[in-house]
Each structure stands twice: as C-alpha cells, then as structure tokens.
Amino acid sequence: MANKPGRPGASRGKKKGPTKGTGGNGRKSLEGKGPTPKAEDRSWHVAGKRKAAAERFAAAGGKGRPGQKAGGSNPNRTPRGKGTDDTETVTGRNSVLEALRAKIPATALYVAQRIEMDDRVKEMLSIATHRDIPVLEVTRPELDRMAGFDGVHQGVALKVPPYEYAHPQDLLESVIERGQLPLFVALDGITDPRNLGAIIRSTAAFGGQAVILPQRRSASVNSAAWKTSAGAAARIPVAIAANLTAMLKEFKKQGVFVLGLDGGGEVSLPALELADRPVVIVVGSEGKGLSRLVTETCDQVVSIPIEAATESLNAGIAASVALYQVSTLRAVRE
C-alpha cells in the first residue's frame, strides 16, 4: 500500500538506507540545516544591518564606527594642519551640491534610504557617477551620527578631505591681478563655526573675495560652517594668518583700508565712504568685540546704529550689514 501523505521529510519505511526512489533525501532532511547563523550574519537582523553598514563605511575609507571622525569624538572638529588623514563631512543638500559642483575631491556620497528625490539630489547622483565617487545608501540614524549633535543633513552627506586654507597675501595678489577691488573680511576671536559659515555666505552674496582667520582662537571651516554657508564655502576661499595684527599692518602698506566693526566706533556706518578703495572689514566677537591690538591697527572703527533696547548684533549679522553698505557704495560710484 502506498504511503499516506505525512509531514514533509518524514519516512514510513523501516529498512535501513534510502527508500527506493528517494535518493536518501528523507533521512537527510531529518538532519536539519545546521546550526543557527549568528545574528550579525542574518541580513534582516538589527545586528546584521549594523554589520553591513560598518562594511559600507569601511569600503569608503572610513575609520572607526560610522559617523566617528578619526582622532576624536567631536563631530565638528577639523584639524588645522595639513597632511593628516582626518576627513570632514559636509551635510545638507545645498552644501553637498555646491561642494560637488566645485569639484572638491570627495571620497564618498552618502544618501539616506528611501530619500525623497528632487532636482538637487538627482544632480548630486549624476555628478558623483561621472566622477566615480562611491554612492552609499545608509540609514537615517547613520546620517544623524555623521552630521553630529545639531547637524541637519536632509538625507545626504559628503565625505571630503580637510579644508585647504590659503595664504592672505596670495589671495590679495590674486584679486589685484584679476583687476578687482579687494573686499575681504577678517575675523578676530570668532569661535562659533556657524558665525563663520554665515560670514562666508554674506561675503559671497555682497561681492567679497575672501575671509581671513587668525591661526589661534578661531573657528575653522568644519561641517557646521559648511552647512551654514549653504555651499558658499566651496566658492569663497578662507585664509589663515599666523598673526592677524601683523597681517593687517602688511595689508595697510599695500594700500588696503582696515575697517573695524565695534559698537563703540567713532564713525557711524552710514557715513562711511570707502567705495573706491581696497577694504578689509575686521569683525570681532559678539561678547568681547575687537582685541586691543587689532583696534589700534584699524584705520577706522565704525559702529552700526541700532535701537538702544538691543545690546549688540550677532557677528554674522554685523558683517552682513557692513558688507552690504560697502557694496552699495561701490555700486553707486560705478
């Protein structure tokens, strides 16, 4: 009598060895499929997804866990020296797109899973493909770690090498050779990278050519500055002066007018008349203002008139107002 249907893999035969026609499959099925795979080897498991993300990160040249910078845990730290292996992560759609357009030598483009596609994302993917930049799909928590504590990534991030700072004198000579009227911004004690990013953006908006930072006690061009600049950091060069006061004195010898911004300035900004001269606007910190040596070096210290109820202006806003005033005067003179 034929065997009745039973559970899959079971055999009703009593004799040893494979039943005729089964090839021994019945006995083999009882042996099972071996030990249960480890959690990290199961693609659907949380541990497996974490392992896959780490492998993707390592394939792009990353070190440590995804989102952790080499050499430290601060997501906003950028090394000031050259020749290190540290990288910076640019986040936000405008900033990433501008960096790609500027042909910065990026090493990886990270895109969130199920990202909402718009024209900017499509252009990013197109540029990355044509430049052979690896495009890695990652989870949003991974992007959150890359962006840092208060970073907003909008579903994209770009790994770039450390920012290459210029030399102030080289920038001045380059602007003059192009036949342009120099308009620079120098920062004295600005330590917030978001203020730096806002000033870079304003410099680009009002026709400035460069931003200059002192080597010590200053913010650096890191992910927060990139984000706030909305991509302007890819177009406006940033230089580092070993000694800000000495650099300003050297600029003065070359005919550059040094204009300091301070709430106690002797001249009101609307009365300023410097449209036909090279200018470097020096902005101090919101709390302490300009340092004593820098103040003594300035050709003129001006103040921005504000309501008495407002104690002071943010450094980024003050720089924007001054840049607008200078660019407006120059436009009237032309």
XYZ file of C-alpha atoms in Angstrom, residues 10-327:
318
model
C 9.265 12.033 7.123
C 9.694 8.430 6.004
C 7.454 5.452 6.833
C 9.973 2.887 5.677
C 11.535 0.542 8.313
C 14.524 -0.715 6.460
C 17.890 0.961 6.726
C 19.281 3.061 3.899
C 17.442 5.204 1.418
C 13.942 4.246 0.318
C 13.661 3.374 -3.344
C 13.218 6.487 -5.389
C 14.072 8.971 -2.592
C 17.831 9.076 -3.031
C 18.190 9.305 0.733
C 16.502 12.732 0.896
C 14.178 11.633 3.653
C 16.964 10.804 6.079
C 18.954 13.907 5.089
C 16.009 16.175 5.801
C 15.878 14.897 9.368
C 19.437 16.050 9.874
C 18.323 19.704 9.660
C 20.132 22.654 8.106
C 22.976 23.011 10.536
C 23.485 25.464 13.386
C 21.508 28.735 13.507
C 23.506 31.623 11.901
C 24.815 34.337 14.188
C 22.689 37.464 14.477
C 25.272 39.555 12.629
C 25.207 37.080 9.710
C 21.449 37.427 9.251
C 20.789 40.310 6.835
C 17.326 41.003 8.283
C 18.535 41.207 11.880
C 19.464 44.547 13.527
C 22.972 43.250 14.173
C 23.252 42.191 10.530
C 22.185 45.617 9.302
C 24.702 47.233 11.652
C 27.474 44.973 10.323
C 26.543 45.774 6.713
C 26.594 49.498 7.439
C 30.032 49.204 9.025
C 31.312 47.326 5.979
C 29.963 50.005 3.634
C 31.575 52.694 5.772
C 34.925 50.887 5.763
C 34.743 50.375 1.994
C 34.554 54.158 1.599
C 37.768 54.626 3.568
C 36.216 55.369 6.959
C 37.850 54.563 10.264
C 36.101 53.529 13.471
C 32.330 53.308 13.540
C 30.177 55.213 11.014
C 29.915 58.874 11.966
C 33.021 58.909 14.160
C 35.933 61.089 12.998
C 39.410 59.682 13.247
C 41.330 61.062 16.170
C 38.432 62.218 18.323
C 34.730 62.090 19.096
C 33.830 65.735 18.415
C 31.868 65.732 15.115
C 32.666 69.382 14.463
C 36.433 69.219 14.923
C 38.568 69.938 11.856
C 42.370 69.688 12.030
C 44.104 72.943 11.224
C 47.334 71.373 9.986
C 47.903 69.674 6.646
C 48.995 66.145 5.927
C 46.570 64.379 8.315
C 44.244 61.518 7.415
C 41.204 63.134 9.022
C 38.214 63.920 6.840
C 35.270 66.277 7.117
C 31.614 65.513 6.483
C 29.576 68.083 4.576
C 25.829 67.778 5.160
C 22.721 69.374 3.698
C 21.545 69.369 0.092
C 22.754 72.854 -0.870
C 26.155 72.423 0.769
C 26.756 68.960 -0.694
C 25.671 70.029 -4.174
C 27.890 73.132 -4.142
C 30.856 71.065 -2.958
C 30.320 68.597 -5.805
C 29.931 71.390 -8.343
C 33.192 72.928 -7.124
C 34.906 69.582 -7.844
C 36.182 69.168 -4.299
C 37.925 65.756 -4.187
C 35.176 63.933 -2.285
C 35.676 60.301 -1.327
C 32.060 59.193 -0.743
C 28.475 60.415 -1.116
C 26.033 59.086 1.483
C 22.320 59.002 0.611
C 19.536 58.068 3.008
C 17.416 55.020 2.280
C 14.131 55.926 0.551
C 15.250 59.536 0.161
C 12.770 61.957 -1.391
C 14.299 62.777 -4.763
C 14.422 66.361 -6.009
C 16.493 68.125 -8.673
C 19.374 68.672 -6.244
C 19.640 65.012 -5.283
C 19.430 63.951 -8.936
C 22.271 66.332 -9.813
C 24.363 65.056 -6.887
C 23.967 61.469 -8.075
C 24.785 62.462 -11.647
C 27.966 64.319 -10.645
C 29.070 61.529 -8.313
C 28.530 58.921 -11.035
C 30.518 60.863 -13.635
C 33.371 61.461 -11.171
C 33.413 57.859 -9.913
C 32.606 58.927 -6.357
C 31.163 55.964 -4.397
C 27.454 56.435 -3.610
C 26.480 54.620 -0.410
C 22.909 54.107 0.766
C 22.726 54.344 4.555
C 20.080 54.606 7.236
C 18.989 57.951 8.612
C 20.401 57.152 12.087
C 23.808 56.695 10.441
C 23.469 60.111 8.768
C 22.417 61.588 12.120
C 25.696 60.379 13.625
C 27.695 61.772 10.699
C 26.002 65.172 10.951
C 26.736 65.498 14.672
C 24.620 66.545 17.610
C 22.843 69.511 15.998
C 23.507 68.795 12.317
C 20.725 68.748 9.735
C 21.660 66.520 6.817
C 18.444 66.480 4.702
C 19.219 62.915 3.736
C 22.671 63.474 2.203
C 26.275 63.734 3.359
C 29.584 64.053 1.555
C 32.959 62.970 2.879
C 35.671 65.448 1.881
C 39.358 65.902 2.771
C 40.436 68.537 5.318
C 39.822 72.119 4.184
C 42.775 73.640 2.352
C 43.406 77.125 3.730
C 45.015 79.802 1.578
C 47.603 82.452 2.480
C 46.216 86.018 2.872
C 48.949 87.614 0.752
C 48.379 85.145 -2.080
C 44.677 85.959 -2.103
C 45.311 89.710 -2.150
C 47.714 89.433 -5.066
C 45.319 87.167 -6.939
C 42.402 89.598 -6.610
C 44.529 92.538 -7.737
C 45.851 90.579 -10.728
C 42.268 89.911 -11.803
C 41.637 93.649 -11.823
C 39.148 93.531 -8.949
C 38.845 95.887 -5.990
C 39.684 93.821 -2.879
C 36.935 93.347 -0.318
C 37.979 90.929 2.424
C 36.578 90.058 5.835
C 38.927 89.252 8.736
C 37.639 87.649 11.939
C 39.036 88.498 15.355
C 38.024 85.988 18.025
C 35.064 84.384 16.212
C 34.919 80.858 17.636
C 31.438 79.745 16.546
C 31.673 77.872 13.202
C 28.075 78.830 12.426
C 29.018 82.511 12.591
C 31.946 81.731 10.302
C 29.634 79.973 7.851
C 27.183 82.887 7.877
C 30.007 85.377 7.207
C 31.345 83.272 4.322
C 27.842 83.260 2.846
C 27.444 87.025 3.230
C 30.890 87.636 1.743
C 29.842 85.707 -1.356
C 26.478 87.485 -1.533
C 27.908 91.026 -1.445
C 30.877 90.630 -3.760
C 33.647 89.900 -1.260
C 36.536 87.721 -2.348
C 37.884 86.089 0.819
C 37.616 85.535 4.563
C 40.705 85.579 6.804
C 41.051 83.778 10.137
C 43.751 84.037 12.804
C 45.637 80.828 13.466
C 44.666 80.752 17.137
C 41.343 81.205 18.952
C 39.196 80.936 15.857
C 36.510 78.753 14.369
C 37.533 76.522 11.485
C 35.842 75.502 8.267
C 34.144 72.351 9.533
C 30.811 70.662 8.886
C 28.850 73.299 10.817
C 30.481 76.135 8.853
C 29.880 74.310 5.567
C 26.221 73.840 6.440
C 25.623 77.460 7.477
C 27.415 78.796 4.416
C 24.844 76.983 2.224
C 27.650 75.923 -0.097
C 29.410 79.303 -0.306
C 32.457 77.719 1.353
C 33.081 75.977 -1.968
C 33.382 79.352 -3.748
C 34.876 81.788 -1.223
C 38.454 80.986 -0.166
C 39.370 81.130 3.510
C 42.912 82.049 4.557
C 44.763 81.722 7.842
C 47.020 84.456 9.181
C 49.728 83.378 11.590
C 49.398 86.775 13.282
C 46.281 88.804 12.451
C 47.692 92.157 13.599
C 50.895 91.744 11.587
C 48.888 90.717 8.526
C 46.639 93.791 8.793
C 49.701 96.036 9.034
C 51.143 94.429 5.916
C 47.853 94.965 4.077
C 47.907 98.633 5.070
C 51.347 99.032 3.492
C 49.813 97.793 0.229
C 47.010 100.351 0.270
C 44.258 98.279 1.876
C 41.978 100.240 4.218
C 41.444 98.364 7.509
C 37.904 98.909 8.757
C 36.988 97.643 12.212
C 33.432 96.957 13.413
C 32.730 97.822 17.032
C 29.743 99.101 18.966
C 31.868 101.938 20.332
C 33.213 103.027 16.952
C 33.721 106.761 16.401
C 32.072 106.741 12.961
C 28.565 105.542 12.107
C 28.467 103.038 9.249
C 26.095 105.091 7.049
C 28.710 107.884 6.929
C 31.324 105.512 5.550
C 32.931 106.449 2.224
C 35.324 103.796 1.034
C 33.838 102.727 -2.272
C 36.937 103.406 -4.346
C 39.495 101.746 -2.048
C 40.544 98.174 -1.221
C 38.930 97.257 2.104
C 39.280 94.572 4.741
C 36.437 94.551 7.272
C 37.502 93.247 10.678
C 34.759 91.691 12.788
C 35.221 90.983 16.490
C 33.433 88.525 18.735
C 29.939 89.323 19.941
C 30.997 89.350 23.575
C 34.475 90.967 23.645
C 34.493 92.816 20.333
C 37.815 93.662 18.710
C 41.013 92.970 20.605
C 43.133 95.943 21.694
C 45.979 95.377 19.210
C 43.604 94.916 16.290
C 41.651 98.042 17.260
C 44.872 100.073 17.331
C 45.785 98.732 13.887
C 42.490 99.683 12.228
C 42.416 102.810 10.049
C 38.894 103.433 11.218
C 36.494 101.830 13.676
C 32.824 102.162 12.787
C 29.641 101.275 14.596
C 26.286 100.114 13.286
C 23.424 102.239 14.669
C 20.830 100.063 16.416
C 17.986 100.592 18.863
C 19.027 101.137 22.465
C 16.972 98.139 23.593
C 19.250 95.848 21.542
C 22.583 95.372 23.271
C 24.566 94.153 20.256
C 24.355 92.394 16.908
C 25.417 88.868 16.151
C 28.850 88.851 14.477
C 27.457 87.301 11.324
C 24.696 89.907 11.049
C 27.102 92.777 11.718
C 29.410 91.554 8.963
C 26.460 91.296 6.574
C 25.357 94.874 7.262
C 28.883 96.226 6.732
C 29.385 94.227 3.534
C 26.068 95.456 2.194
C 26.995 99.078 2.951
C 30.359 98.826 1.198
C 28.935 97.002 -1.828
